[in-house]
Each structure stands twice: as C-alpha cells, then as structure tokens.
mmCIF file of C-alpha atoms in Angstrom:
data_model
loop_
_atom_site.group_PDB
_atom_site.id
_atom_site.type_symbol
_atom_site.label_atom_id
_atom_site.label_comp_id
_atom_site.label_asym_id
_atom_site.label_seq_id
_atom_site.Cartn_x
_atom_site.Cartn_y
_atom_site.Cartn_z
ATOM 1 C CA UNK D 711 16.411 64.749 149.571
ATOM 2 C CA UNK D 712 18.173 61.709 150.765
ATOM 3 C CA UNK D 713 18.207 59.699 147.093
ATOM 4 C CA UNK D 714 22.057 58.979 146.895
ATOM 5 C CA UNK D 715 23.284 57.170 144.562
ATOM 6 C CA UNK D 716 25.843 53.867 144.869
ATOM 7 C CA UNK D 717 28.068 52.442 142.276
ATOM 8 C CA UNK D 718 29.927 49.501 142.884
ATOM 9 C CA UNK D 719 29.223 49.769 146.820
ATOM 10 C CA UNK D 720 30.484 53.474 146.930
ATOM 11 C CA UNK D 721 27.549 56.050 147.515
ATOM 12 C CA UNK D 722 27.749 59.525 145.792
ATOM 13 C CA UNK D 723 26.509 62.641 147.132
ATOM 14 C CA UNK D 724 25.553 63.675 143.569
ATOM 15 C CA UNK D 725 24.812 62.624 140.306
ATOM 16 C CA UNK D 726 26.543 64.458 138.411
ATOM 17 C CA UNK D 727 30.166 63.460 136.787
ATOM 18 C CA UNK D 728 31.897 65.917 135.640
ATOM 19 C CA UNK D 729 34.443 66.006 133.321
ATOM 20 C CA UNK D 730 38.004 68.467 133.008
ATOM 21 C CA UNK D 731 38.833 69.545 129.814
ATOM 22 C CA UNK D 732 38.129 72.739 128.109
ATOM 23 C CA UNK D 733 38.213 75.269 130.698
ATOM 24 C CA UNK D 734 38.898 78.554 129.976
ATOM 25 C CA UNK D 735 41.361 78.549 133.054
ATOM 26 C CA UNK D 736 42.242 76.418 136.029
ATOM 27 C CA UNK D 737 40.662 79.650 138.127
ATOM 28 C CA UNK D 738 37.155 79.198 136.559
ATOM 29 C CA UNK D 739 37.235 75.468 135.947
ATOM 30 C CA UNK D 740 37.750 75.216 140.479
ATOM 31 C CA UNK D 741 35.099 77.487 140.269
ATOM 32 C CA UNK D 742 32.694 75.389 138.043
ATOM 33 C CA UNK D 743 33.741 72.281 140.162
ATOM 34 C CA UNK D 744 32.748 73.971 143.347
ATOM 35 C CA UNK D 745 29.637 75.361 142.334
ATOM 36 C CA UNK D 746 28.598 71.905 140.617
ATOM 37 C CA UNK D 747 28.384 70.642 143.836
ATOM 38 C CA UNK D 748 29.896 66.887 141.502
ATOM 39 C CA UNK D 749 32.290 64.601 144.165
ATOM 40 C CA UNK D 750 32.759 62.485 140.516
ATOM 41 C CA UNK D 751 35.574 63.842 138.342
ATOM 42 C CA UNK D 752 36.659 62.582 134.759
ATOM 43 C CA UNK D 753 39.961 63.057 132.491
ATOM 44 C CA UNK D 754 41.389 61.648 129.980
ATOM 45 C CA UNK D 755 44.500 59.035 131.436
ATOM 46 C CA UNK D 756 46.723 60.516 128.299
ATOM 47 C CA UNK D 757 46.665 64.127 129.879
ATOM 48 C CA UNK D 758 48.388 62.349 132.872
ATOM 49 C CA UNK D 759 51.926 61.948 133.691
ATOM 50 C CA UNK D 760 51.177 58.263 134.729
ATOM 51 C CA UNK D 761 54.894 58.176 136.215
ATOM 52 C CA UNK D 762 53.745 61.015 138.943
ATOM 53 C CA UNK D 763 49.906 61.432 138.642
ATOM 54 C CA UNK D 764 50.376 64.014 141.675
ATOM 55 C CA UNK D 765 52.045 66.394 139.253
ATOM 56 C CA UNK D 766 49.588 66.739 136.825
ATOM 57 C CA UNK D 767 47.520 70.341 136.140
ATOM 58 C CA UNK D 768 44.217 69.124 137.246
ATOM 59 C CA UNK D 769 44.809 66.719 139.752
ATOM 60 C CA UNK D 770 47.231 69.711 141.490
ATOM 61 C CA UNK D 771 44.303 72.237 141.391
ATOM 62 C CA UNK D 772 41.951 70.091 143.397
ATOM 63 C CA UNK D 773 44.641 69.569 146.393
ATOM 64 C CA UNK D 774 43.199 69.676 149.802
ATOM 65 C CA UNK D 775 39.443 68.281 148.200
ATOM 66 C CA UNK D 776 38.000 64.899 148.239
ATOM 67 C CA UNK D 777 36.693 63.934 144.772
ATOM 68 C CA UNK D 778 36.276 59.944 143.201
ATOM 69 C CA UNK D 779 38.464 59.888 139.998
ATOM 70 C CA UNK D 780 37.041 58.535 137.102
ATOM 71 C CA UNK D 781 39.928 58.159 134.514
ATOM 72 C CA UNK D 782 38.745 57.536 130.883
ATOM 73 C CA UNK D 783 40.825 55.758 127.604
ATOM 74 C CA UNK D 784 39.941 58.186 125.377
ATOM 75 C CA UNK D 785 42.131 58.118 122.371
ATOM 76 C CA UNK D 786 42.326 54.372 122.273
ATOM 77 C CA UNK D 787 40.680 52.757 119.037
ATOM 78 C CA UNK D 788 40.806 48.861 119.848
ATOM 79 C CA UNK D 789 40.017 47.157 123.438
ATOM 80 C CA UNK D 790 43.364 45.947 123.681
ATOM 81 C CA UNK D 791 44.529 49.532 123.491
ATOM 82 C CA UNK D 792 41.443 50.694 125.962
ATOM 83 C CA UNK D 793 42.833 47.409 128.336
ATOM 84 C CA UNK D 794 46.594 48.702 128.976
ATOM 85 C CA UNK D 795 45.112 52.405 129.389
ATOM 86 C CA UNK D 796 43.722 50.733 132.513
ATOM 87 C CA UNK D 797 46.062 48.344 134.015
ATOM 88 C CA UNK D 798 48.569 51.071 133.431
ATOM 89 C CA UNK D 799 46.365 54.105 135.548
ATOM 90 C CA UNK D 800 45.430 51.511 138.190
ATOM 91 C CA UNK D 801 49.262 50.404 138.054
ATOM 92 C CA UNK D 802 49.935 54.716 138.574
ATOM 93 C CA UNK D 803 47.420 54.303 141.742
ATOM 94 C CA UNK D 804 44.832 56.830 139.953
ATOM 95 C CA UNK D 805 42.469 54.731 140.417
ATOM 96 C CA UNK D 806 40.808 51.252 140.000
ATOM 97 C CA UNK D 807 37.536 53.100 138.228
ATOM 98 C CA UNK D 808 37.625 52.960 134.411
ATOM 99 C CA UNK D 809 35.370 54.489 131.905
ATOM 100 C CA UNK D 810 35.608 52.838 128.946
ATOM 101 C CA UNK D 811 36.002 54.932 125.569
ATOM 102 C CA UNK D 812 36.502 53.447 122.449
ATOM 103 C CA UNK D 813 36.492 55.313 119.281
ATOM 104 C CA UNK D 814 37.524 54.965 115.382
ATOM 105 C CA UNK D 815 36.259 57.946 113.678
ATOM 106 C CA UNK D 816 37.374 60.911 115.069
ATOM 107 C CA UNK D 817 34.816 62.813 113.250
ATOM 108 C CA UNK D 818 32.125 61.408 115.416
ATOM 109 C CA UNK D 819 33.111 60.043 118.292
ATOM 110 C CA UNK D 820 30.446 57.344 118.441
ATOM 111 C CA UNK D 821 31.922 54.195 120.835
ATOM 112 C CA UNK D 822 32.685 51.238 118.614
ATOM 113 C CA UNK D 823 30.068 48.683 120.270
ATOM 114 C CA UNK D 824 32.143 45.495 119.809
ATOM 115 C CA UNK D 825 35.565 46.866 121.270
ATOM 116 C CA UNK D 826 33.544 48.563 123.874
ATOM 117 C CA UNK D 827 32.247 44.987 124.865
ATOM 118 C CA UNK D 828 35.490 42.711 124.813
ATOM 119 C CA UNK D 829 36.958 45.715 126.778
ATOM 120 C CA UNK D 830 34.424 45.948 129.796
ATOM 121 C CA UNK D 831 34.324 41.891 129.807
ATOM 122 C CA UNK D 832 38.391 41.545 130.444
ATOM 123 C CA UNK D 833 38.586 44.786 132.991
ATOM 124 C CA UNK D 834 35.299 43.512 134.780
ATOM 125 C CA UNK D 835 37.441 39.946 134.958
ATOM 126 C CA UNK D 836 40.188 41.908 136.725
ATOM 127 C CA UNK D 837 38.006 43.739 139.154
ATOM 128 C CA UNK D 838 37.965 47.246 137.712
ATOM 129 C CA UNK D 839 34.505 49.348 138.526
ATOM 130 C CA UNK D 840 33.980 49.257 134.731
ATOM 131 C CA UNK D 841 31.914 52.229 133.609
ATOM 132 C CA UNK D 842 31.542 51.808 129.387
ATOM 133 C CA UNK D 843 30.893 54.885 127.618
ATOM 134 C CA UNK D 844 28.404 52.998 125.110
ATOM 135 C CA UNK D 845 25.817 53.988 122.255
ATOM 136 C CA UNK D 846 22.246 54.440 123.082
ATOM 137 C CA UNK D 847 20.866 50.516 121.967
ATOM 138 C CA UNK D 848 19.346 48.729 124.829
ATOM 139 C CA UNK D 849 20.525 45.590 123.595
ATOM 140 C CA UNK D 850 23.888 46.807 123.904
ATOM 141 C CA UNK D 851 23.761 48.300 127.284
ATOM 142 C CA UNK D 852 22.050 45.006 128.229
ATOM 143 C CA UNK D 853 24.705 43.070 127.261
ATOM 144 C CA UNK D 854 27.618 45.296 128.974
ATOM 145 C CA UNK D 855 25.633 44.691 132.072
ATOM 146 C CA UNK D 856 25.986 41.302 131.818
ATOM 147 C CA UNK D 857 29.910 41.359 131.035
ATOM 148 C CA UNK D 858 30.311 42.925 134.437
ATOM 149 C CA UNK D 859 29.876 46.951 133.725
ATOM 150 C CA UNK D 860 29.286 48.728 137.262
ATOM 151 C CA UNK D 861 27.285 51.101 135.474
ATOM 152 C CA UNK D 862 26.422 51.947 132.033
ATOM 153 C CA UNK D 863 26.926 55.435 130.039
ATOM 154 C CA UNK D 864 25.041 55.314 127.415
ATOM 155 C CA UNK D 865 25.265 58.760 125.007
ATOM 156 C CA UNK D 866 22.982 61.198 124.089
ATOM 157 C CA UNK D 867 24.603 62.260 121.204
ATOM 158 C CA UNK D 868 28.036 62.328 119.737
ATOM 159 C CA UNK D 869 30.415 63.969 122.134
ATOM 160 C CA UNK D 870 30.518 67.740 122.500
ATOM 161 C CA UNK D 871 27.929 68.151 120.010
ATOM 162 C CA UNK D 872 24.872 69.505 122.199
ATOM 163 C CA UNK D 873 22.436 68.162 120.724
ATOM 164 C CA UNK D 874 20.802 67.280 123.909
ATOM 165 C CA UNK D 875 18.828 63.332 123.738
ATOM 166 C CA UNK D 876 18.292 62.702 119.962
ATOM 167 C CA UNK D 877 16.442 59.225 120.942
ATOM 168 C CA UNK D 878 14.476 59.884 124.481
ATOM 169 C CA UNK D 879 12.489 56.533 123.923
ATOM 170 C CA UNK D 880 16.069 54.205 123.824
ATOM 171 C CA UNK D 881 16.925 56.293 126.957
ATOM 172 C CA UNK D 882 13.868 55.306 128.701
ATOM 173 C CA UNK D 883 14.033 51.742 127.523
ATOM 174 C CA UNK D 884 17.730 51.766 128.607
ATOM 175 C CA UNK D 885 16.860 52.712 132.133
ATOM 176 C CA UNK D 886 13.862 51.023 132.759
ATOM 177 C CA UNK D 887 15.396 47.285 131.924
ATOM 178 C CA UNK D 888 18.987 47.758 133.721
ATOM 179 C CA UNK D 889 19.684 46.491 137.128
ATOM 180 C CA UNK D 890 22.635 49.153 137.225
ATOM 181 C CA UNK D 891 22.465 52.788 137.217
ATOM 182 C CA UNK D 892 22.131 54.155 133.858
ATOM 183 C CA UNK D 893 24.406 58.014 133.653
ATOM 184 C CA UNK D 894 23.656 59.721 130.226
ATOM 185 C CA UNK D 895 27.273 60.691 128.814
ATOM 186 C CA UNK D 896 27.590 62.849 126.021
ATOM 187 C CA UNK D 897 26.046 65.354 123.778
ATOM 188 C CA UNK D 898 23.770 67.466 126.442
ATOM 189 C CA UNK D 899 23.991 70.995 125.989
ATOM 190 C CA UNK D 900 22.168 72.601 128.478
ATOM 191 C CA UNK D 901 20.218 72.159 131.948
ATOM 192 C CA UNK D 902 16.812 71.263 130.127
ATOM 193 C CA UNK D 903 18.940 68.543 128.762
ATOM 194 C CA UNK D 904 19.585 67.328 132.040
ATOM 195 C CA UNK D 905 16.686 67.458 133.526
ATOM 196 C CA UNK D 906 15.206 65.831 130.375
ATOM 197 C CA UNK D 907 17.514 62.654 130.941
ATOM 198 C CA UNK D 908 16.642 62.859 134.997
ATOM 199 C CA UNK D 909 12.504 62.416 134.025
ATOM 200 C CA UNK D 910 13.690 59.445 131.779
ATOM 201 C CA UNK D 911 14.848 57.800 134.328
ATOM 202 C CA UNK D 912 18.834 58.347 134.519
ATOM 203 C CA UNK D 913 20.620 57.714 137.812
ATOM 204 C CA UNK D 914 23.286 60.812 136.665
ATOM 205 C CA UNK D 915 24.753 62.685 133.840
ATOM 206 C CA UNK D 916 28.289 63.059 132.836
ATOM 207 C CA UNK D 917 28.789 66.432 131.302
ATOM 208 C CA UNK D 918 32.361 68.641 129.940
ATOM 209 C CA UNK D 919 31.417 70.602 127.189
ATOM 210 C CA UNK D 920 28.196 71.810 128.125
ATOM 211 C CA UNK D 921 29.774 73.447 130.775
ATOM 212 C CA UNK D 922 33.490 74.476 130.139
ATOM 213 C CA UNK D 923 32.532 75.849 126.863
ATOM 214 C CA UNK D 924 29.511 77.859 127.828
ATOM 215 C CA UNK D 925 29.841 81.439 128.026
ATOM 216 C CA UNK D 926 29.665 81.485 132.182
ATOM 217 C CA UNK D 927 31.034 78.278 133.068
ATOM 218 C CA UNK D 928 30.011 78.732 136.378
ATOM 219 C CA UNK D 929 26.381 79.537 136.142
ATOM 220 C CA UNK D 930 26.086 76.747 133.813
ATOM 221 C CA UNK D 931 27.296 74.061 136.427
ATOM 222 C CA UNK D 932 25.295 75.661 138.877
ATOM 223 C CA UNK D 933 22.379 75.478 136.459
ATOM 224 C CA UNK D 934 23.409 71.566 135.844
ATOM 225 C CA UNK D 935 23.112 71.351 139.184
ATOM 226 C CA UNK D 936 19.515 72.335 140.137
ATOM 227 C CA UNK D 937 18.475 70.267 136.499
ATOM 228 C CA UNK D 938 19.837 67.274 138.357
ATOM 229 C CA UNK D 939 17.584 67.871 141.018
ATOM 230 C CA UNK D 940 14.635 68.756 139.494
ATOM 231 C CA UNK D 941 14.574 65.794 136.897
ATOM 232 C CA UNK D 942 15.223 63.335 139.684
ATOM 233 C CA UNK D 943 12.206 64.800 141.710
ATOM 234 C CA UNK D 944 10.105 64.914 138.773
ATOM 235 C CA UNK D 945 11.162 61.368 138.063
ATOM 236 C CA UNK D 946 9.954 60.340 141.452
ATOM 237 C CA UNK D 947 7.008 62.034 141.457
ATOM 238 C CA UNK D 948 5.988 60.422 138.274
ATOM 239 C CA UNK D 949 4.633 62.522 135.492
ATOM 240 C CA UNK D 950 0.750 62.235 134.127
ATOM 241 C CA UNK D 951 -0.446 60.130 131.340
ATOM 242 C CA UNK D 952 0.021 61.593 127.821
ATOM 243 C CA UNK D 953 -3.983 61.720 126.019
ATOM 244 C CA UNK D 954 -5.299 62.696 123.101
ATOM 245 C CA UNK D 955 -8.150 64.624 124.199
ATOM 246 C CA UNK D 956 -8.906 67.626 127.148
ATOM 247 C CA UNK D 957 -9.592 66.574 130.517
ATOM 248 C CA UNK D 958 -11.035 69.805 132.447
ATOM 249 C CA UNK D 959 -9.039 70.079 135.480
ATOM 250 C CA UNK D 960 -12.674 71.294 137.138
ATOM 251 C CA UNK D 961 -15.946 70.051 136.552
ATOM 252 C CA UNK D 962 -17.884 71.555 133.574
#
C-alpha cells in the first residue's frame, strides 16, 4: 500500500513510533524493533549522555541501522525546563525533532496543557519539528497546531496504563479538524487498540509499554504492526453507517 506518511517534509515508511524503555533486554528489545517494522524511535533525552550521545545503551544497539530519532523531555515539569531539554539535545546533534512532555503529577502523567503550549510555541519559533505529547481536547490540539506543532500526539490514556482510547469521539474530532497528522501517544495496550485509533482516523501510534512489557515482546510489535495496517485500510475503506434497525443483506 503506498500511503506513507510525511512530517515536517520527511516521509516515513511506517506509522508506528516506537518508544525504548522497558525492555526486558537489549537482545529482545533489537528484536521487537526489527520485527515492528517502526523507522521512528523515541527516548527519553535524560537517559542520554548528551556529552557523547554515541555512547549511550540504545543508541549503540541500533549501530549499522537507519532510524529518525525522536528525543522526548520527559521528566521536565515547566516549559522552560521542557525548552533547555531541547536546545541542549539539538546542541548534542541528536536531533532537531522534539516531542514535547510536560508533566506535574507523577501519579498520572497527564501533559500539563498550558506548559505544553508556551513550550511548542518557543521551539516551533526556533525551528524544531515540534511533536507535543498533549491531552485528548480538540481545542487544545487545535491550538498547538496553530503555535507551530509538526504534528500532534494527543493521548489515549495516561501513560503506560493500557487502557486503550477512553474517549474515541475526541479522537475522531481531533483528527478530522487538524491539518497535521494526528499519532495517538499513550495508554494503548494492545493491537485492537491500534487498530481502533487507525479507523478513527490517526496518521500513527506511538507505543512503549504495550510492547516492552508484554509477555512476548516480539509478537506484540509484530502484532502492532499488522493493527497499523489494518486500521489504516479500514480507515480508507470507510466503515458503514451505524442504524438502529436490521437491514437484510438479501431481499426478503
């Protein structure tokens, strides 16, 4: 199916972002990578020696493979903390892609909206591919689209919960009024998950959890995989009306 997707000018052979925490071991997490088929990977920018990015564990596991980088701020609590996570990776050479995470309540994770905003409109200013990690309000994601946000990630549910999409019709509202592409971050648990976010309209999902932590790793990025593809084709293909009453696929 040739349905790539492009953010910021760079086209993606698929839509799935993966992130690298959790593994079991580096053995299974190259593994998971591989059979995930994702050319997107995410990590946290405080796992990173910054001084010599080409030492650190996960970056050293991938050498000799051509992946996008996608460092994240998680950890910082205010913009201004989420802004010198940035300038300092970019400074490192990691990369000029940022997602966005800023949190206050480390019992939930949920992105604080206004931080999450001043952040994305400064780093958008200075010509980072901002990605926020946001909550699911349209008016929100609306409004990082207009400070400059290459994309959007708006969550599912709180992080590495698994709850899967606890509001399907924000989602769908979400993707159907953004000019960007729209990558559900957060909370899925499992490939019906995915898929379910691909019919809403999603351009990708990020997932971590759902797969490091699952008890085959591998099979469930694999699974992730094939979700990805069969929610986008659904998606295309358009499902049928919802009704209230029988309509006898025959005649009677």
């Amino acid at each position: 199916m040739n349905d790539k997707l492009t953010i910021a000018g760079k086209q993606l052979s698929s839509r799935l972002f993966l992130g690298t925490g959790r593994y079991p071991n580096p053995y299974v997490q190259n593994q998971a990578i591989e059979v995930s088929g994702a050319d997107v990977l995410t990590f946290a920018i405080r796992r990173v020696n910054l001084q010599n990015p080409d030492e650190d564990a996960i970056l050293q596991h991938m050498e000799g493979k051509t992946f996008h980088y996608l460092p994240n701020t998680s950890g910082a609590t205010t913009a201004e903390e989420a802004i010198r996570i940035a300038r300092l990776a970019r400074a490192s050479g990691l990369s000029d892609w940022i997602k966005i995470e800023v949190s206050r309540d480390e019992k939930i994770l949920l992105p604080d909206p206004i931080e999450t905003l001043k952040a994305t409109e400064v780093l958008a200013s200075e010509g980072f591919i901002v990605l926020p990690y946001t909550s699911d309000d349209p008016a929100l994601c609306y409004r990082l689209q207009e400070a400059g946000a290459s994309a959007v990630m708006p969550g599912g549910s709180p992080i590495g919960t698994g709850l899967g999409i606890l509001n399907p019709y924000n989602i769908e509202i979400i993707t159907e009024q953004l000019s960007v592409p729209v990558i559900v971050d957060a909370g899925l648990g499992e490939a019906a998950d995915v898929t379910k976010a691909m019919e809403l309209g999603a351009d990708g999902v990020l997932l971590n959890t759902a797969i490091a932590k699952a008890r085959n790793p591998v099979k469930m990025a694999e699974a992730v995989k094939l979700a990805i593809h069969a929610g986008r084709l659904s998606y295309l293909a358009g499902r049928i009306p919802k009704k209230k009453y029988a309509t006898a696929s025959s005649p009677i």
